[in-house]
mmCIF file with all atom_site columns, C-alpha atoms in Angstrom:
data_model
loop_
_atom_site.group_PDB
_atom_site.id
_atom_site.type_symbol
_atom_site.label_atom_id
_atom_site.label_alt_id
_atom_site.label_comp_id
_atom_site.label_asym_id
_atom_site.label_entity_id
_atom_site.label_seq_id
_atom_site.pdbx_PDB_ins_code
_atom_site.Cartn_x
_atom_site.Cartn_y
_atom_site.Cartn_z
_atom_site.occupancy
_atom_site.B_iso_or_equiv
_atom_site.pdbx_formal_charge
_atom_site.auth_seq_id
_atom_site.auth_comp_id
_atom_site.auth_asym_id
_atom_site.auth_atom_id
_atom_site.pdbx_PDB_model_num
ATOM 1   C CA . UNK A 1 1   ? 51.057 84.048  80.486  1.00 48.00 ? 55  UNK A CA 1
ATOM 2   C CA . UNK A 1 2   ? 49.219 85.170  83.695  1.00 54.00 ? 56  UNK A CA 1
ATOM 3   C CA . UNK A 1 3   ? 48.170 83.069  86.370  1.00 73.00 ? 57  UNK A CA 1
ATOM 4   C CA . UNK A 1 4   ? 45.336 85.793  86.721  1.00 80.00 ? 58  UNK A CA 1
ATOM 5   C CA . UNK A 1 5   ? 41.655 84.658  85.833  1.00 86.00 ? 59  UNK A CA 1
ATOM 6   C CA . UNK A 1 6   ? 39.115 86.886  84.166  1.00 84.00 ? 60  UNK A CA 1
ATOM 7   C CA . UNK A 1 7   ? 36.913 88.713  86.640  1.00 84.00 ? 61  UNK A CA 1
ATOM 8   C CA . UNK A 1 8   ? 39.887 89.237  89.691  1.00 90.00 ? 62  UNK A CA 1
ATOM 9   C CA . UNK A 1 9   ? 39.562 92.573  91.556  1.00 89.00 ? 63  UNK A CA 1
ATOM 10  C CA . UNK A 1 10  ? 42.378 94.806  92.232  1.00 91.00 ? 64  UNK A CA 1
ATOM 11  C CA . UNK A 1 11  ? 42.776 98.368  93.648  1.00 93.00 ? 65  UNK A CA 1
ATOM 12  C CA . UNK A 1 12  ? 45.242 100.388 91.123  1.00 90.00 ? 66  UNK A CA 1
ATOM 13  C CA . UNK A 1 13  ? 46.231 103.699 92.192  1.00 88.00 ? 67  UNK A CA 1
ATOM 14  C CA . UNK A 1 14  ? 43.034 105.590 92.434  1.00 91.00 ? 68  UNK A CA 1
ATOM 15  C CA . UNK A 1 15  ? 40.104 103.097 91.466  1.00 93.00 ? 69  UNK A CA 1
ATOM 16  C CA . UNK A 1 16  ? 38.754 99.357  91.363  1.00 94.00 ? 70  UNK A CA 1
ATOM 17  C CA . UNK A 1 17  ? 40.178 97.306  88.074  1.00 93.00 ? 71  UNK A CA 1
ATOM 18  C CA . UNK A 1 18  ? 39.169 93.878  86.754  1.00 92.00 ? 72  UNK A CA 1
ATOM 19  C CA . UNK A 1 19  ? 41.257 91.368  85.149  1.00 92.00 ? 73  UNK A CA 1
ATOM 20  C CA . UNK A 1 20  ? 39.743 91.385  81.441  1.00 89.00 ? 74  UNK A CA 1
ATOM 21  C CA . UNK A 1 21  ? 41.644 88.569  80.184  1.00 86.00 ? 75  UNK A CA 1
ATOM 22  C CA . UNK A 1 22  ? 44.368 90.948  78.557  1.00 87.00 ? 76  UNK A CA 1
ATOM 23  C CA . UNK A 1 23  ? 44.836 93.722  81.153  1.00 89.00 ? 77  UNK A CA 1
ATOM 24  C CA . UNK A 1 24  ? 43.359 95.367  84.184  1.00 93.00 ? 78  UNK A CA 1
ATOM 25  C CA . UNK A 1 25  ? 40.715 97.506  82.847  1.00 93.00 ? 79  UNK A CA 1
ATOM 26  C CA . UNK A 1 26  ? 38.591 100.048 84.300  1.00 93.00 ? 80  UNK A CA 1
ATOM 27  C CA . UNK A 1 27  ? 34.738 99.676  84.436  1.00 93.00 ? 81  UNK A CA 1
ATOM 28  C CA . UNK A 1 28  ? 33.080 101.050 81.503  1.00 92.00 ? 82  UNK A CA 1
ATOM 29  C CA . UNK A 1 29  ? 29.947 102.245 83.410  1.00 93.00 ? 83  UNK A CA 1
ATOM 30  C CA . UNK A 1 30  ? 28.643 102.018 86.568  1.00 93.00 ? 84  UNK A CA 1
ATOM 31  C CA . UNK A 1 31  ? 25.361 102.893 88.630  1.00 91.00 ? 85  UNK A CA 1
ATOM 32  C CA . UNK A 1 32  ? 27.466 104.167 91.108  1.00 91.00 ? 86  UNK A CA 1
ATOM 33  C CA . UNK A 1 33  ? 31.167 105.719 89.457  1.00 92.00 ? 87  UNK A CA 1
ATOM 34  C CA . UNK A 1 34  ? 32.180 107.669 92.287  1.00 93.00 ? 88  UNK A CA 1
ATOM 35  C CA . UNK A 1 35  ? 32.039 103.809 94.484  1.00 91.00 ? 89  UNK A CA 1
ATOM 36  C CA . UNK A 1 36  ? 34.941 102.401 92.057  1.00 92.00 ? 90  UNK A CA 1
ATOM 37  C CA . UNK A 1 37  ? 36.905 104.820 93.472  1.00 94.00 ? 91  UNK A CA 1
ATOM 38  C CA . UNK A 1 38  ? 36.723 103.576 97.401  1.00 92.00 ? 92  UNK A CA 1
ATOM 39  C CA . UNK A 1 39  ? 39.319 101.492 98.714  1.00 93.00 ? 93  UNK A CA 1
ATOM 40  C CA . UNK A 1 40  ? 36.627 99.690  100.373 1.00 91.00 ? 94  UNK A CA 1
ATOM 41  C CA . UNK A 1 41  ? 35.991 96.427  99.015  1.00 91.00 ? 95  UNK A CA 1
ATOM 42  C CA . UNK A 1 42  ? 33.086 96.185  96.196  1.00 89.00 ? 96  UNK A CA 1
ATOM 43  C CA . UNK A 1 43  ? 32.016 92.684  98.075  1.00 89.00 ? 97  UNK A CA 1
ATOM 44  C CA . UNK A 1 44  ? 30.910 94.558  101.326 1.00 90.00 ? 98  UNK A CA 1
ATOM 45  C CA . UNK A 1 45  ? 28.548 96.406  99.167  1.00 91.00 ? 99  UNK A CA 1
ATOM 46  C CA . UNK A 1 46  ? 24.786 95.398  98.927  1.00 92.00 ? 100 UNK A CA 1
ATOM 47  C CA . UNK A 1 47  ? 24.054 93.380  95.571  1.00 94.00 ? 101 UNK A CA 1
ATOM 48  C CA . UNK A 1 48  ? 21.513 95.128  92.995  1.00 93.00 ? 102 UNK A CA 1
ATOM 49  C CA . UNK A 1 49  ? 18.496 93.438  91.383  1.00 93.00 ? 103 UNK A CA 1
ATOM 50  C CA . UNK A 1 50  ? 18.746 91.501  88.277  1.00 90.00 ? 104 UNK A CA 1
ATOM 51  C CA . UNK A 1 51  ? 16.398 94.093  87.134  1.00 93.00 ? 105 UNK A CA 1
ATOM 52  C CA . UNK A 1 52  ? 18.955 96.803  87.276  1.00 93.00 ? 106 UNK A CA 1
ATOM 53  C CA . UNK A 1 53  ? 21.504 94.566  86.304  1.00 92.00 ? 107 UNK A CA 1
ATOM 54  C CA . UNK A 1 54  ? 19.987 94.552  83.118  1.00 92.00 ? 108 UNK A CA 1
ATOM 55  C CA . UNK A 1 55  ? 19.084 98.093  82.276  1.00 93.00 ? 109 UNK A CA 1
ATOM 56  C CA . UNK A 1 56  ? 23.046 99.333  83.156  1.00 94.00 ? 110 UNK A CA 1
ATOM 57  C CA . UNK A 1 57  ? 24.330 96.716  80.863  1.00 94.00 ? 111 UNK A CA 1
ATOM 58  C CA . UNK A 1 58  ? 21.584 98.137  78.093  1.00 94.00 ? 112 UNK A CA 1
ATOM 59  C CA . UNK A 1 59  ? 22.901 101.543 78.786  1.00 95.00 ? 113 UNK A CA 1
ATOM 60  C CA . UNK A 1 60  ? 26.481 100.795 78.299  1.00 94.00 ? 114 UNK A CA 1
ATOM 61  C CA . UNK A 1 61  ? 25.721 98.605  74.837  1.00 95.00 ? 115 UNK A CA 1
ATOM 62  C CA . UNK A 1 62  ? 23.757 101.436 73.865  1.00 95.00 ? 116 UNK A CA 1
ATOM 63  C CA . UNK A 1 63  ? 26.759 103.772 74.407  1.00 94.00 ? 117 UNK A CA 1
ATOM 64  C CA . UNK A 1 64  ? 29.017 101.948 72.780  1.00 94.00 ? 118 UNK A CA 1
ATOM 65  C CA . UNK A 1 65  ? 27.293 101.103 70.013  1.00 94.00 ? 119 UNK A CA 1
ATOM 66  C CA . UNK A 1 66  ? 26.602 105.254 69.552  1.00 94.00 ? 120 UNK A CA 1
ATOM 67  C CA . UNK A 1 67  ? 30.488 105.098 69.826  1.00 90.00 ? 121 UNK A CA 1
ATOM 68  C CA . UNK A 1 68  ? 31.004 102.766 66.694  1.00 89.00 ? 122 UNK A CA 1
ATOM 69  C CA . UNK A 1 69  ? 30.376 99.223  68.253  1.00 92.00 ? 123 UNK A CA 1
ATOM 70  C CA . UNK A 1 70  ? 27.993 96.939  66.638  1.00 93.00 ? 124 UNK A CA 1
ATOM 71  C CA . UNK A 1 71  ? 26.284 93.929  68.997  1.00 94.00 ? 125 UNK A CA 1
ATOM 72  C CA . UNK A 1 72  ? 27.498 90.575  67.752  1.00 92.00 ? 126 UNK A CA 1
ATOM 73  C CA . UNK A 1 73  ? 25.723 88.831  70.462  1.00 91.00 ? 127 UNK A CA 1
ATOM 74  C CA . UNK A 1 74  ? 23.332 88.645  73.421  1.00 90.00 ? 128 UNK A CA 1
ATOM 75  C CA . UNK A 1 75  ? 23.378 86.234  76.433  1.00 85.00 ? 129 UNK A CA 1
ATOM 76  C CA . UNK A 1 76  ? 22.671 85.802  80.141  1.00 77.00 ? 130 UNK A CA 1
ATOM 77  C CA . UNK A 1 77  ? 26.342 86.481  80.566  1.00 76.00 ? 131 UNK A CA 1
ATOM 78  C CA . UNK A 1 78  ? 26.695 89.392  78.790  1.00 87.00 ? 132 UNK A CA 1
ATOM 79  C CA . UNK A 1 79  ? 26.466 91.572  74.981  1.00 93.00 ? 133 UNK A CA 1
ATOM 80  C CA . UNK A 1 80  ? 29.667 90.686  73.064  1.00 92.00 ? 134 UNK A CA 1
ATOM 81  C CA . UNK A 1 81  ? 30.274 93.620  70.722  1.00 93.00 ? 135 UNK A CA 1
ATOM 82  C CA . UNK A 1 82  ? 32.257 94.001  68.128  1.00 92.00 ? 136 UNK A CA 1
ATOM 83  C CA . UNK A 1 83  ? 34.612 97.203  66.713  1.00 89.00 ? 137 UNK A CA 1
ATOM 84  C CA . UNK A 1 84  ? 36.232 97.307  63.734  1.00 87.00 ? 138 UNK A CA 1
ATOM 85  C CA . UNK A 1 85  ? 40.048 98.726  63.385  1.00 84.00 ? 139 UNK A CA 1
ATOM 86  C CA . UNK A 1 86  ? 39.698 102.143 61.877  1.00 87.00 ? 140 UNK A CA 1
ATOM 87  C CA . UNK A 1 87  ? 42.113 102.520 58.957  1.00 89.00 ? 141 UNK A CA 1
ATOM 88  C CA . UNK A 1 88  ? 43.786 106.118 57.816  1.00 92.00 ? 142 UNK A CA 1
ATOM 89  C CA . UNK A 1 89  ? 42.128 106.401 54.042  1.00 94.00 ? 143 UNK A CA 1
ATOM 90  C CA . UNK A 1 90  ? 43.593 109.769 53.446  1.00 96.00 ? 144 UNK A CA 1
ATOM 91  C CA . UNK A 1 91  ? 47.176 108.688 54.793  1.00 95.00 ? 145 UNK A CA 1
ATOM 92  C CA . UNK A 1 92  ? 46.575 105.834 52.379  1.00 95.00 ? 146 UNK A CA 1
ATOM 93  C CA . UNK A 1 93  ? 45.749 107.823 49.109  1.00 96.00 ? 147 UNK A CA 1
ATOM 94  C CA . UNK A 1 94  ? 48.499 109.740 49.879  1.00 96.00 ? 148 UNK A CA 1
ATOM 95  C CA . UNK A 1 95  ? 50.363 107.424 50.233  1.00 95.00 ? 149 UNK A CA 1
ATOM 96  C CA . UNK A 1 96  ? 49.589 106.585 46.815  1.00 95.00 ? 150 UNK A CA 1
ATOM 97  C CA . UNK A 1 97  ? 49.750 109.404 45.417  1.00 96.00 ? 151 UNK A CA 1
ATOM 98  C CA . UNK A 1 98  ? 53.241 109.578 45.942  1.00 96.00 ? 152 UNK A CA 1
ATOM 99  C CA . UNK A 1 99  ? 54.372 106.669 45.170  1.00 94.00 ? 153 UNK A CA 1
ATOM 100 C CA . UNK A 1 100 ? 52.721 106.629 41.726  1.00 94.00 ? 154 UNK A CA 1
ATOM 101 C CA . UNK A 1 101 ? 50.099 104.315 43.042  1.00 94.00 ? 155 UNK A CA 1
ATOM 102 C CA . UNK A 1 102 ? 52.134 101.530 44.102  1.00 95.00 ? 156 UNK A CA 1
ATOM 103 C CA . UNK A 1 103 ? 51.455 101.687 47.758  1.00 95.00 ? 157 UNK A CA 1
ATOM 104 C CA . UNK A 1 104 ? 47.284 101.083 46.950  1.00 94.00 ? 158 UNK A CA 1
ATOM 105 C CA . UNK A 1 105 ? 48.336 97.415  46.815  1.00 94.00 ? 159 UNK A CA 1
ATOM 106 C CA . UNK A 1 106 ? 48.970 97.941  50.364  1.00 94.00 ? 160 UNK A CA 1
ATOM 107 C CA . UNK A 1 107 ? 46.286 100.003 51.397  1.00 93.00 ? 161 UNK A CA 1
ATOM 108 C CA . UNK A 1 108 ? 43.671 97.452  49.190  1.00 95.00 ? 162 UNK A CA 1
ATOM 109 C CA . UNK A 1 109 ? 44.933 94.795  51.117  1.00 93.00 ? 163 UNK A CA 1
ATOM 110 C CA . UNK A 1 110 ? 45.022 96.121  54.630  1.00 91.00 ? 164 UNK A CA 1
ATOM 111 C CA . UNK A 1 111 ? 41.050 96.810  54.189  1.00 90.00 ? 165 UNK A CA 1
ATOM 112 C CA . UNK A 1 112 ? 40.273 93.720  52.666  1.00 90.00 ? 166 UNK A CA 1
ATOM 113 C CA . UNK A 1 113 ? 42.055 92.261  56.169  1.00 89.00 ? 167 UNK A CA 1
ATOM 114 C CA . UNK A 1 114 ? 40.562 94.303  58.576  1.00 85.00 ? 168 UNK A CA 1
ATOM 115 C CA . UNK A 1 115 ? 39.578 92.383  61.707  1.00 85.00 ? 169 UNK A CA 1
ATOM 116 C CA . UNK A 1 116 ? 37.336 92.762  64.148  1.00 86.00 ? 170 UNK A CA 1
ATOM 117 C CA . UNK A 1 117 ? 38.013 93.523  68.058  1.00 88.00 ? 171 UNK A CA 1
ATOM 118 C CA . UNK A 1 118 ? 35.723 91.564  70.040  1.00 90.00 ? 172 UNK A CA 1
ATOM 119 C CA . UNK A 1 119 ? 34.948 92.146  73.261  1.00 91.00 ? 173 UNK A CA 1
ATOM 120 C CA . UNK A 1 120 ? 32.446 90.685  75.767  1.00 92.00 ? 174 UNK A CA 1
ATOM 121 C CA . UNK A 1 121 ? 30.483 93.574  78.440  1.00 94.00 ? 175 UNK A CA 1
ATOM 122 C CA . UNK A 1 122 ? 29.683 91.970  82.022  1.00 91.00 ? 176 UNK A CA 1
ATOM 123 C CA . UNK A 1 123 ? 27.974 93.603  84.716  1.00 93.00 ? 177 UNK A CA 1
ATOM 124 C CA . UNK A 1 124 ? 28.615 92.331  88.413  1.00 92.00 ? 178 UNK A CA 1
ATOM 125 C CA . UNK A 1 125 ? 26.991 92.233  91.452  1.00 92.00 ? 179 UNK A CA 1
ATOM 126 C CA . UNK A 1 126 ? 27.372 95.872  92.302  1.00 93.00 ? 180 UNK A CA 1
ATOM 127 C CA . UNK A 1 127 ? 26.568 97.389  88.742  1.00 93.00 ? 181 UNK A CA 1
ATOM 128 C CA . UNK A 1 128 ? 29.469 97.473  87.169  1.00 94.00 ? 182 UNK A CA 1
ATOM 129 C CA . UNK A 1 129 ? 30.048 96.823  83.990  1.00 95.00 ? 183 UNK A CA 1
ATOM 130 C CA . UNK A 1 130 ? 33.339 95.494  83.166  1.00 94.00 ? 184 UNK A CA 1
ATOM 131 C CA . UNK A 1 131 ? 35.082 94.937  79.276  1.00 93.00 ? 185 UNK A CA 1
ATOM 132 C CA . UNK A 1 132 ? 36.824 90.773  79.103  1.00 90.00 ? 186 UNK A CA 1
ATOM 133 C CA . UNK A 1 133 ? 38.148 90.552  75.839  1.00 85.00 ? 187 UNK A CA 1
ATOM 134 C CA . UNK A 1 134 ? 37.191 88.764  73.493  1.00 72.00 ? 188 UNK A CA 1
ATOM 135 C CA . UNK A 1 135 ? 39.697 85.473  71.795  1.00 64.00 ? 189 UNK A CA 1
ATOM 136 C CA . UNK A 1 136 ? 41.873 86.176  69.067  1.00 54.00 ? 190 UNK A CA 1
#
């Protein structure tokens, strides 16, 4: 387990990451992209409005929900959205095919399991709109 908490900067090799809970992940979107990749620290940087705060973080929900997302929630923290795990159906029927139909046990029972990957979107300070995962 890391002694890492959600929201901790770090420079990585050519850009700004965030600790998301899981993993250092990259911004999703940003008013200013090309600033996530200056060593300079994103504190020395001149906070944006609440305002605009709130239009980047509508932006990014509404591209990710073009990308397959659906909105679980809103909040003052943030939009938790949700994606569900794709699953192969052609692999699967022929997968059954071939094995005489046994294997659509298997494929019946992986979609009737099918979770769903939450994840919560934050925007900082600075515009930046970071992923922290959602709990298992």
């Amino acid at each position: 387990m890391s002694s890492t908490s959600v929201g901790t900067m770090k420079w990585q090799r050519d850009r700004w990451r965030r600790w998301s809970g899981l993993r250092w992940a990259s911004a999703t979107h940003s008013i200013h992209p090309e600033r996530l990749r200056s060593r300079i620290p994103l504190e020395q940087d001149v906070p944006i409005s609440g305002d605009q705060r709130e239009r980047i973080l509508a932006k990014a929900v509404d591209d990710e929900v073009l990308g397959g997302a659906r909105v679980v929630h809103r909040s003052g923290q943030g939009v938790i959205l949700g994606y569900q795990r794709k699953i192969n159906h052609l692999g699967h029927f022929l997968m059954t095919l071939v094995t005489g139909g046994l294997w659509g046990f298997v494929w019946v029972a992986l979609v009737a399991t099918r979770k769903e990957e939450r994840v919560r979107l934050d925007v900082d300070a600075w515009g930046n709109v970071w992923p922290v995962a959602g709990k298992k």
